[in-house]
Short mmCIF file of C-alpha atoms and ligand atoms in Angstrom, two decimals:
data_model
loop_
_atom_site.label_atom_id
_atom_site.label_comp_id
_atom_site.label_asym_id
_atom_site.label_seq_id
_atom_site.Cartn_x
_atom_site.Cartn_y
_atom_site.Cartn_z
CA UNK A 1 -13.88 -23.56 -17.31
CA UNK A 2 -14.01 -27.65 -16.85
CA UNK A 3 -11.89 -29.44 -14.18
CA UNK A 4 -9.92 -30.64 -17.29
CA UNK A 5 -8.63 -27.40 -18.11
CA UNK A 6 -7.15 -26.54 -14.88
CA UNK A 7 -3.80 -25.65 -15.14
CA UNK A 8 -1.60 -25.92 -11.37
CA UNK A 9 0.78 -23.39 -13.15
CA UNK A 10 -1.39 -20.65 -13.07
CA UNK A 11 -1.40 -21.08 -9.23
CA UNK A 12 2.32 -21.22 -9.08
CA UNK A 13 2.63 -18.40 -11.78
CA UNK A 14 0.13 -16.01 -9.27
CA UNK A 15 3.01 -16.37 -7.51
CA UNK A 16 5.14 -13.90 -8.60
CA UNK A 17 4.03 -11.03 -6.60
CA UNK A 18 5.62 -12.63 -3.43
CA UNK A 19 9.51 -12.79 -2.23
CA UNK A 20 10.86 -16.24 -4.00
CA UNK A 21 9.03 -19.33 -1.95
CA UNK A 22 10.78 -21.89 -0.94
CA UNK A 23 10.93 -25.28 -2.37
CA UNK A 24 13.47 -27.19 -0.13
CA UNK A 25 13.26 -30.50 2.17
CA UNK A 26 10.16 -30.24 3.24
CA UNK A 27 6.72 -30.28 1.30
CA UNK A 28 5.31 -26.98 0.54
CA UNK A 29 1.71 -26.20 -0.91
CA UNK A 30 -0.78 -23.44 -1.78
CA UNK A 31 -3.85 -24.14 -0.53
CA UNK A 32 -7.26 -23.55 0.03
CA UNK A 33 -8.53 -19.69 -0.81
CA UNK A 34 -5.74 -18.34 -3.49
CA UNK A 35 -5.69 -21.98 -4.81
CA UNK A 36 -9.67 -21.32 -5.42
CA UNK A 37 -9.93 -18.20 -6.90
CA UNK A 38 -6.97 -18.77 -9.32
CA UNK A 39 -9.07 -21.36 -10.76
CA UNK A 40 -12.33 -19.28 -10.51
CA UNK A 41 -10.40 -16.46 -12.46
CA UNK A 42 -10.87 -14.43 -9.07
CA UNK A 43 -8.36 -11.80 -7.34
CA UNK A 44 -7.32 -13.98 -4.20
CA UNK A 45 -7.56 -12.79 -1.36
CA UNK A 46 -4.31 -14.00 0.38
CA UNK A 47 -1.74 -16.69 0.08
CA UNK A 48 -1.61 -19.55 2.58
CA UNK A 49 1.21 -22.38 2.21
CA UNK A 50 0.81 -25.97 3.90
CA UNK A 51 3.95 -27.28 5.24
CA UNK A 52 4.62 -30.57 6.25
CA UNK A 53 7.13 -29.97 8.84
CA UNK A 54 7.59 -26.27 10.50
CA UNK A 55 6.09 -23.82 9.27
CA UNK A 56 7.87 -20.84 10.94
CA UNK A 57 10.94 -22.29 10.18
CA UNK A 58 9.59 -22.34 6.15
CA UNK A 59 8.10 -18.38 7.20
CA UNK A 60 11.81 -17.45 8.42
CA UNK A 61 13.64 -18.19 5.09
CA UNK A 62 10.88 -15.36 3.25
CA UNK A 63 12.24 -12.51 4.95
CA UNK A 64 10.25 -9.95 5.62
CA UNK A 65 8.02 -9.36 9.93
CA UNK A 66 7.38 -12.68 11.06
CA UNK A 67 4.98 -13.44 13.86
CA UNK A 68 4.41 -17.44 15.20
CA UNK A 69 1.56 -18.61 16.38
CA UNK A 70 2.37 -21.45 18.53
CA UNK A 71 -0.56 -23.69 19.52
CA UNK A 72 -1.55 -24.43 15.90
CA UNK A 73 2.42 -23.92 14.14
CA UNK A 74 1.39 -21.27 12.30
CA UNK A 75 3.37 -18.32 10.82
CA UNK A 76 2.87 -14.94 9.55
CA UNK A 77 5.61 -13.42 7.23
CA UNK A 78 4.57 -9.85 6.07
CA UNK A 79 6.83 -7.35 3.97
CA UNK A 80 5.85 -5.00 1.77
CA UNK A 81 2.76 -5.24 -0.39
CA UNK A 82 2.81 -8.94 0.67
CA UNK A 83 1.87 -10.88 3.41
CA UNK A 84 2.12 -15.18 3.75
CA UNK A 85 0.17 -17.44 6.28
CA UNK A 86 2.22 -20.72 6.66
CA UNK A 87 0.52 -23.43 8.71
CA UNK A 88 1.91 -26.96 9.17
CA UNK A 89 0.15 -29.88 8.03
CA UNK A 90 -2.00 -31.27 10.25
CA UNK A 91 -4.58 -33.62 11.37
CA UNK A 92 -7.32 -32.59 14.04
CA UNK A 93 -9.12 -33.77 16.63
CA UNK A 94 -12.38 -31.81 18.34
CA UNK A 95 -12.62 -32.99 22.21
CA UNK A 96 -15.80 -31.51 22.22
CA UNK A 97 -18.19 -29.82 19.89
CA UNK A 98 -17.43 -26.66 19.36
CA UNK A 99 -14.40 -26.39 20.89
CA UNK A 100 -10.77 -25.46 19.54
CA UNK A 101 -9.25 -28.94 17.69
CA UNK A 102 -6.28 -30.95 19.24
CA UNK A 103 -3.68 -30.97 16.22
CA UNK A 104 -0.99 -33.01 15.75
CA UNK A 105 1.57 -33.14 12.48
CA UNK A 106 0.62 -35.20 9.37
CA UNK A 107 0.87 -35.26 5.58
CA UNK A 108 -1.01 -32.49 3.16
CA UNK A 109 -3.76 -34.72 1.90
CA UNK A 110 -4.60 -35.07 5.76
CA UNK A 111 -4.31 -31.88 6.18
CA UNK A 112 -7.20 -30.82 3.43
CA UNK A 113 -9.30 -33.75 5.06
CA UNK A 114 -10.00 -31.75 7.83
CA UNK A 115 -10.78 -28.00 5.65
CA UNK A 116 -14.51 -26.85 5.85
CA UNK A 117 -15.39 -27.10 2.20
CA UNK A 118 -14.63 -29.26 -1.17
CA UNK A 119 -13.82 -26.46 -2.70
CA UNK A 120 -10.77 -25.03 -0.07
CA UNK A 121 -9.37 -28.47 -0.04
CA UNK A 122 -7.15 -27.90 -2.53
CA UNK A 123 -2.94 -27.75 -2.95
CA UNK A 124 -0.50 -27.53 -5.34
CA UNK A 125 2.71 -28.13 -4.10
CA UNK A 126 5.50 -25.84 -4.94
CA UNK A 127 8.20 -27.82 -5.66
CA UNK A 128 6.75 -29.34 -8.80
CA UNK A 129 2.91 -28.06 -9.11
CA UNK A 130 1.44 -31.28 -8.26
CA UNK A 131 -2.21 -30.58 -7.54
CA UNK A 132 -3.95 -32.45 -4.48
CA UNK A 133 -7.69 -32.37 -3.41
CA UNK A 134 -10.06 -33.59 -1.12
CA UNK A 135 -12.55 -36.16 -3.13
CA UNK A 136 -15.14 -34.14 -5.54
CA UNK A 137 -13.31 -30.88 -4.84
CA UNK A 138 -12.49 -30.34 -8.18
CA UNK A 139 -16.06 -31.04 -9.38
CA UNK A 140 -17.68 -28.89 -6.51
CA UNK A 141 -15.25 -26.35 -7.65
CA UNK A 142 -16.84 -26.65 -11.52
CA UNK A 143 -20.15 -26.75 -10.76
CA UNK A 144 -20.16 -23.67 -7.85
CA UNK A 145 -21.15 -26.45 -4.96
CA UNK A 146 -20.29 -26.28 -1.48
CA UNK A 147 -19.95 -29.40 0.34
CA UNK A 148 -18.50 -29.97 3.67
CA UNK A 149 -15.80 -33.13 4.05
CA UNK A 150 -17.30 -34.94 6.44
CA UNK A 151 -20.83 -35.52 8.39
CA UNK A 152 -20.04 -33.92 11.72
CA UNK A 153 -18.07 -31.01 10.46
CA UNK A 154 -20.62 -28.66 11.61
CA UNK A 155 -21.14 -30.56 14.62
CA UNK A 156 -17.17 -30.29 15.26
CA UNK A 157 -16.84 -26.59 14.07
CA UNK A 158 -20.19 -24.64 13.93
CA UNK A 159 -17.97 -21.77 12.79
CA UNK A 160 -18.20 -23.58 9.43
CA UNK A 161 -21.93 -22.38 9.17
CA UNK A 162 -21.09 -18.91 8.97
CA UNK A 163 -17.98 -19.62 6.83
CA UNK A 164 -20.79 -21.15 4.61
CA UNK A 165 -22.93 -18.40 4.14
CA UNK A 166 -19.99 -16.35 3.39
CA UNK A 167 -18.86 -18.27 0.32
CA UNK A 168 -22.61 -18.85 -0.46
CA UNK A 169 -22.70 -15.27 -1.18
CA UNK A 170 -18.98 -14.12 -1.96
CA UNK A 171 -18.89 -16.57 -4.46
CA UNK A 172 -22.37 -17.04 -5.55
CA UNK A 173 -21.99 -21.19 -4.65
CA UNK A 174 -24.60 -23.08 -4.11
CA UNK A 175 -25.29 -25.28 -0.99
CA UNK A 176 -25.40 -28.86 -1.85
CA UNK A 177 -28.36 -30.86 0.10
CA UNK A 178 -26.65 -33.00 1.85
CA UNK A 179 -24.88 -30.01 3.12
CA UNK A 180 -27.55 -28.25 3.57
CA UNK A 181 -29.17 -30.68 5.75
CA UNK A 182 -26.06 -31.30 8.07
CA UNK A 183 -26.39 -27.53 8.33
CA UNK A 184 -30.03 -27.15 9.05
CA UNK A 185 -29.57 -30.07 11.71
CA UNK A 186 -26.58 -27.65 13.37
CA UNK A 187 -26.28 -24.89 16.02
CA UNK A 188 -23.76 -22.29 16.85
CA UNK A 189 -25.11 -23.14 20.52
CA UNK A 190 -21.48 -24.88 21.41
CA UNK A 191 -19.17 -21.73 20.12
CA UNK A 192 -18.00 -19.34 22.84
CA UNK A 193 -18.08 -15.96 22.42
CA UNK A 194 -15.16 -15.35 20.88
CA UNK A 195 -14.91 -17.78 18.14
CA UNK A 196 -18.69 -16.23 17.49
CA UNK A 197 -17.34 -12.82 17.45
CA UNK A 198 -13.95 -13.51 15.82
CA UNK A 199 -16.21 -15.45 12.74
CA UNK A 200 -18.70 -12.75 12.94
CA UNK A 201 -16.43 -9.98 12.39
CA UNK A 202 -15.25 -11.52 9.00
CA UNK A 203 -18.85 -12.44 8.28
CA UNK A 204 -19.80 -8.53 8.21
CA UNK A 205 -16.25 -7.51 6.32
CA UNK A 206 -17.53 -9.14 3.06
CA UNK A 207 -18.61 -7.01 0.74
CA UNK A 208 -22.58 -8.17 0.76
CA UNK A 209 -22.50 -8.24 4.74
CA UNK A 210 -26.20 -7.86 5.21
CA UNK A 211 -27.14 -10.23 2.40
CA UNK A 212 -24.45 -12.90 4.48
CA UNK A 213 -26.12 -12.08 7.39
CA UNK A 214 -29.60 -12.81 5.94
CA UNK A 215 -28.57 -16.14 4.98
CA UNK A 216 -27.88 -16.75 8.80
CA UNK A 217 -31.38 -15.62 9.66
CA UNK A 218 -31.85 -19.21 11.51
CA UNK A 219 -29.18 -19.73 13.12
CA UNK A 220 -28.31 -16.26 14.29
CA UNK A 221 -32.03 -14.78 14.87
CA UNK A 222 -30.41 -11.50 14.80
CA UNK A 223 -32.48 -8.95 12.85
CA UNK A 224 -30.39 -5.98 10.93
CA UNK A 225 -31.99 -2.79 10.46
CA UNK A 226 -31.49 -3.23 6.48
CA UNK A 227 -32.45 0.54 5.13
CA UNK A 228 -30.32 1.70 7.80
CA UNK A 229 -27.64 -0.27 7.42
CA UNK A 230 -27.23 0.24 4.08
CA UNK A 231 -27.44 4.53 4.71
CA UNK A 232 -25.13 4.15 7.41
CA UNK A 233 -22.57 2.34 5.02
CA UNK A 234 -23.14 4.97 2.35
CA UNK A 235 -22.29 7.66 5.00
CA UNK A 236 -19.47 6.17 6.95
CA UNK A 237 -16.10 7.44 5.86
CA UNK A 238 -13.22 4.70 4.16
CA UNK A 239 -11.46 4.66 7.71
CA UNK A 240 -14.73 3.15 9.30
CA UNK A 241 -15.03 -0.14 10.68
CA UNK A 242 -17.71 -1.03 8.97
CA UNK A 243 -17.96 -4.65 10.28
CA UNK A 244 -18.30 -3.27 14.06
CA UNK A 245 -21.05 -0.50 12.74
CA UNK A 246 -22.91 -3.54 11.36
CA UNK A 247 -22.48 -5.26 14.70
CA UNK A 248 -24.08 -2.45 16.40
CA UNK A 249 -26.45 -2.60 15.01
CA UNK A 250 -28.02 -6.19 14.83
CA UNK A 251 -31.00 -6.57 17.26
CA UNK A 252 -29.09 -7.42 19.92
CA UNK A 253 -28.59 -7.49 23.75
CA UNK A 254 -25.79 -5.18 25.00
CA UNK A 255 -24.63 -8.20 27.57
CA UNK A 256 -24.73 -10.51 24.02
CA UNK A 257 -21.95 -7.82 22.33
CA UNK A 258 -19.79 -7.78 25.34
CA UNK A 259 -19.46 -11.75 25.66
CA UNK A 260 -18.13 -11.73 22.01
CA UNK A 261 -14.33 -10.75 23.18
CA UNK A 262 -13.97 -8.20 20.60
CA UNK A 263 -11.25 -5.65 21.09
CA UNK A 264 -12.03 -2.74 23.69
CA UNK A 265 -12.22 -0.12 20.67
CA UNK A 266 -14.22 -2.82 18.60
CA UNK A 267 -16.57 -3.07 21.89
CA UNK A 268 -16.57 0.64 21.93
CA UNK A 269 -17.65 1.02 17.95
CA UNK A 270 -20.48 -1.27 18.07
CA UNK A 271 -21.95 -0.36 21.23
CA UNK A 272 -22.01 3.89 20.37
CA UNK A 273 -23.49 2.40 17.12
CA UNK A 274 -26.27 0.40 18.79
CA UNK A 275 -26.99 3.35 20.96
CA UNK A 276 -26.74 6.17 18.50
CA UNK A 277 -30.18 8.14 18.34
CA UNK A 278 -31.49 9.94 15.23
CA UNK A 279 -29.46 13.22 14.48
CA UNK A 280 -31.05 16.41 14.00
CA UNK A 281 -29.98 19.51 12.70
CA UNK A 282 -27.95 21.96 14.74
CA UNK A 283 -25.35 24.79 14.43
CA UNK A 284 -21.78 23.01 14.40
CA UNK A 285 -20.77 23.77 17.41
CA UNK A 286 -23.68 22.12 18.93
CA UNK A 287 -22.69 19.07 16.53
CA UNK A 288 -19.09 19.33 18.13
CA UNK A 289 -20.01 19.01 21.60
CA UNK A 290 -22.22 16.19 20.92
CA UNK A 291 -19.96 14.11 19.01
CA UNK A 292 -16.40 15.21 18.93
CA UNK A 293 -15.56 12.13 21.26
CA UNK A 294 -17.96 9.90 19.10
CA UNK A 295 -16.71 7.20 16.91
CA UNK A 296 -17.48 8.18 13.53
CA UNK A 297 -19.01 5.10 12.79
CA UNK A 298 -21.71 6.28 15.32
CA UNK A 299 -22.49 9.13 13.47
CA UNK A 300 -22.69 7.55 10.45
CA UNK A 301 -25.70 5.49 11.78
CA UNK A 302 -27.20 8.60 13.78
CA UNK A 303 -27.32 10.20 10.08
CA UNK A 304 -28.75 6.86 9.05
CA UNK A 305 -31.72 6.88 11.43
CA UNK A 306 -31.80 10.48 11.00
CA UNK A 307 -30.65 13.58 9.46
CA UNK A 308 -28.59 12.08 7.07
CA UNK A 309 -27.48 16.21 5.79
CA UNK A 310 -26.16 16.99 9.16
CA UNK A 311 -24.28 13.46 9.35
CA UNK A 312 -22.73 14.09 6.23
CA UNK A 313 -21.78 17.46 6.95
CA UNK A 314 -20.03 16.41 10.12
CA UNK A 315 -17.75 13.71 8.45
CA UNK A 316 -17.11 15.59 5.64
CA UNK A 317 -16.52 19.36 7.45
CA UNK A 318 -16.87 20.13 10.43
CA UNK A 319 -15.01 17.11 12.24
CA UNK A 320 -11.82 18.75 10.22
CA UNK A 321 -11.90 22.13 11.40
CA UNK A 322 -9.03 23.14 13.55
CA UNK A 323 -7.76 25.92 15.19
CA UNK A 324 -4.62 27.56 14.55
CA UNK A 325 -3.34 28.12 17.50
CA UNK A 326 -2.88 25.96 20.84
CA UNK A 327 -2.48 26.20 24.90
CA UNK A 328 1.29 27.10 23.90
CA UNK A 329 0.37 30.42 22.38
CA UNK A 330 -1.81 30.81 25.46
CA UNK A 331 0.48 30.48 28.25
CA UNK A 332 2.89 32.52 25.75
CA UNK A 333 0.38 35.04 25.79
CA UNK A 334 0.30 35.42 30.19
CA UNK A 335 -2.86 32.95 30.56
CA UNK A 336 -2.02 30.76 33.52
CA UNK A 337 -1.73 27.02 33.17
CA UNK A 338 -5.28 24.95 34.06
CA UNK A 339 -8.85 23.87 32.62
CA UNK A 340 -9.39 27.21 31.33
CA UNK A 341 -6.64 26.98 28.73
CA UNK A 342 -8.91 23.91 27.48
CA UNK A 343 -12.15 26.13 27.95
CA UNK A 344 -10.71 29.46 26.11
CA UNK A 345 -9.79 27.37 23.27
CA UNK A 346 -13.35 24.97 23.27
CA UNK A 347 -15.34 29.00 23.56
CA UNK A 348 -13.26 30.01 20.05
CA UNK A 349 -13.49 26.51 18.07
CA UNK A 350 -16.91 27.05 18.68
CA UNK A 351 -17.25 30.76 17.22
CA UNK A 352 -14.70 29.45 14.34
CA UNK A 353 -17.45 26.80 13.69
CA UNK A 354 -20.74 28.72 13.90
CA UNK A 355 -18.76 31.76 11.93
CA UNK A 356 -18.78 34.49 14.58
CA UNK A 357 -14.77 34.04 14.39
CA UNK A 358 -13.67 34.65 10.93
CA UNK A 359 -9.72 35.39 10.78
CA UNK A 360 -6.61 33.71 11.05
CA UNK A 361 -4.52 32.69 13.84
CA UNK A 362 -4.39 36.63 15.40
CA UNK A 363 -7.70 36.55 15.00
CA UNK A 364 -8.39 33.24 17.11
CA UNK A 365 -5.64 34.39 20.10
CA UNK A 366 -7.36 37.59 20.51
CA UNK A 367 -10.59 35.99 20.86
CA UNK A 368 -9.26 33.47 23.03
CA UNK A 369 -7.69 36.31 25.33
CA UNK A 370 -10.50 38.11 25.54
CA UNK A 371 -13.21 37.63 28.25
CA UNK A 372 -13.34 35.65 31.23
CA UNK A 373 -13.58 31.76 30.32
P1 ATP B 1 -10.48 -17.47 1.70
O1 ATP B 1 -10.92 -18.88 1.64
O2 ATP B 1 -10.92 -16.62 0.56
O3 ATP B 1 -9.02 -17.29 2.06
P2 ATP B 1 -10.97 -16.70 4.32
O4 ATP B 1 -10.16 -15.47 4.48
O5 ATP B 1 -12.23 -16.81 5.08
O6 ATP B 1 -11.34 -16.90 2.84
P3 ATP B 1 -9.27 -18.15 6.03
O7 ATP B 1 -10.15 -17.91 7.21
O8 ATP B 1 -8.00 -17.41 5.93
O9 ATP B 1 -10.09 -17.96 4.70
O10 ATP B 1 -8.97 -19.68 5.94
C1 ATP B 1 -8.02 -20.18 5.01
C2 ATP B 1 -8.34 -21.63 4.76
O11 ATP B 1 -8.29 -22.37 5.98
C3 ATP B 1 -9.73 -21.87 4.18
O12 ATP B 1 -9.67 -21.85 2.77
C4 ATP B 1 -10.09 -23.21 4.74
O13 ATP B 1 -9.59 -24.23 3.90
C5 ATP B 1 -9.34 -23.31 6.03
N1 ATP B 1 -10.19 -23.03 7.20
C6 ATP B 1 -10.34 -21.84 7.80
N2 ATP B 1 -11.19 -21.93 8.82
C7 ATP B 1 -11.59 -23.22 8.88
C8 ATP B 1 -12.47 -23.96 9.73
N3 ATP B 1 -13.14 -23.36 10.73
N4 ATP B 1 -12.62 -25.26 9.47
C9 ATP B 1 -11.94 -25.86 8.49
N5 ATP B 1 -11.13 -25.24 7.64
C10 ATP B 1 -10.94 -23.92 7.83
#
């Protein structure tokens, strides 16, 4: 498709899906991301609005959860199926590389002056599909080229060169030279922990993460264990978080993970990952006591690096199994409250599991009652 053909109303016409938007007072505008992949023919991801003027106040009149943001004014409104960032227009200023920007209110084409690529600094305004861009965006857009806005916007934001290999490969853009250069020239050496860890994490969420990751081979000398990964993602179950598994397991320093301010079950994820050792096979109940209180993730990569049959077998079984009955029957039963309720149910899970206890739920309470525990 040519930049001539671009039509704003198939932006505002993607639209439908969400509660009505409003198009009041203030100026209102799609931008960056759903703007993009409307025009690339692509799913979008989500919908964020540009609002010159307050943006929770614009995020109130959608209905729905809303949650503000304060230091930047930005919104959230969620309902369901549908969820709206709103952020006000604004200009930035960064006191010091790598640090969060100073922001103060201004107008929309300010506001995509300060975006990370040509090709997210992009609007169309809601009121009357106007469509705004940064200089060149529309012809980066055509021709699949990321370019940054501005010579120090690395320098400024070294976030951005993560964010870069991300759309390199999400999108299959190329890198423009000068871009390229600025990028080759910058270092993540000013970002803190967090915003590492919080750009990292969305890094390893895209669907190629080790292919983004290899792109940051320079910058982030942090070698992946490829074949493994890759096992590891094949084995993990849909609940997993597969960004954390990949974390954990990046040639890294344990000190390194915890500096990255990820949440404590996050932490938790990624570090049983980077410490999970090769699994082997063993009867289930052997497999239960080893990782009934291990994230699954963890397993995952211990199938990965080992036995990937007893892995699978774990997630896809054994984890599952149950017993029917509980302390209550128990204590119903005369057995006096204490550890050894725990340990007479833990002694018949385990015969359940290895198939010495076959039988419903009188079967399991008489095994339970029977014996000293
Ligand atoms: P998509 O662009 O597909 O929405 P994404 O989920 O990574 O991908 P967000 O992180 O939600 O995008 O950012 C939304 C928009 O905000 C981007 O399109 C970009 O214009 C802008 N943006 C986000 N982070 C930065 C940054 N560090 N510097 C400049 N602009 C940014």
């Amino acid at each position: 498709m040519g930049v001539a053909t671009f039509d704003p109303g198939a932006v505002l016409a993607a639209l439908a899906r969400y509660p009505p938007l409003p198009s009041g007072s203030a100026r209102i505008a799609v931008v960056g991301g759903f703007v993009r992949d409307i025009w690339l023919g692509r799913e979008p991801r989500e919908l964020d609005l540009v609002v010159e003027g307050d943006a929770a106040a614009v995020a109130r009149t959608l209905g729905g959860e809303i949650v503000v943001h304060e230091p930047f004014g930005t919104a959230t409104a969620s309902g369901a199926g549908w969820r709206v960032d709103l952020a006000m227009a604004r200009r930035e200023r960064y006191p010091a590389p790598g640090a969060l920007p100073q922001v103060e209110p201004a107008s929309i084409e300010e506001d995509l002056a300060r975006r990370d690529f040509t090709v997210n600094a992009i609007a169309v305004t809601l009121s009357d599909g106007e469509l705004l861009a940064a200089d060149g965006a529309l012809d980066d857009l055509a021709a699949g080229s990321l370019r940054v806005l501005h010579e120090r916007s690395f320098v400024d934001d070294p976030t951005r060169l993560l964010r870069l290999a991300r759309y390199a490969e999400r999108l299959g853009f190329a890198v423009e030279p000068w871009t390229a250069s600025l990028a080759d020239d910058a270092s993540l050496g000013t970002l803190s922990g967090g915003r590492l860890g919080g750009e990292l994490r969305l890094a390893l969420t895209e669907r190629d993460p080790v292919a983004v990751l290899a792109r940051l081979a320079e910058k982030l000398p942090l070698v992946i264990e490829g074949p493994v990964a890759h096992a590891a993602l094949a084995l993990a179950p849909p609940e997993s978080d597969r960004a954390m598994l990949l974390l954990g397991l990046l040639s890294l320093e344990e000190a390194w993970l915890a500096d990255l301010e990820l949440t404590t079950r996050e932490h938790e994820v990624a570090l049983a990952c980077h410490r999970a050792v090769a699994a082997a096979d063993a009867p289930p109940s052997a497999l239960w006591r080893a990782w009934r209180a291990v994230p699954i993730e963890a397993v995952a990569v211990a199938g990965a690096r080992g036995d990937a049959g007893v892995a699978r077998r774990w997630i896809e079984e054994i984890r599952h199994v149950v017993l029917e009955i509980g302390g209550d029957e128990l204590i119903a039963a005369g057995i006096a409250e204490g550890p050894q309720i725990g340990r007479r149910l833990e002694r018949t899970l385990a015969a359940k599991l290895d198939g010495t206890l076959t039988g419903g739920r009188a079967a399991e309470l008489a095994y339970a009652l029977a014996g000293e525990s």
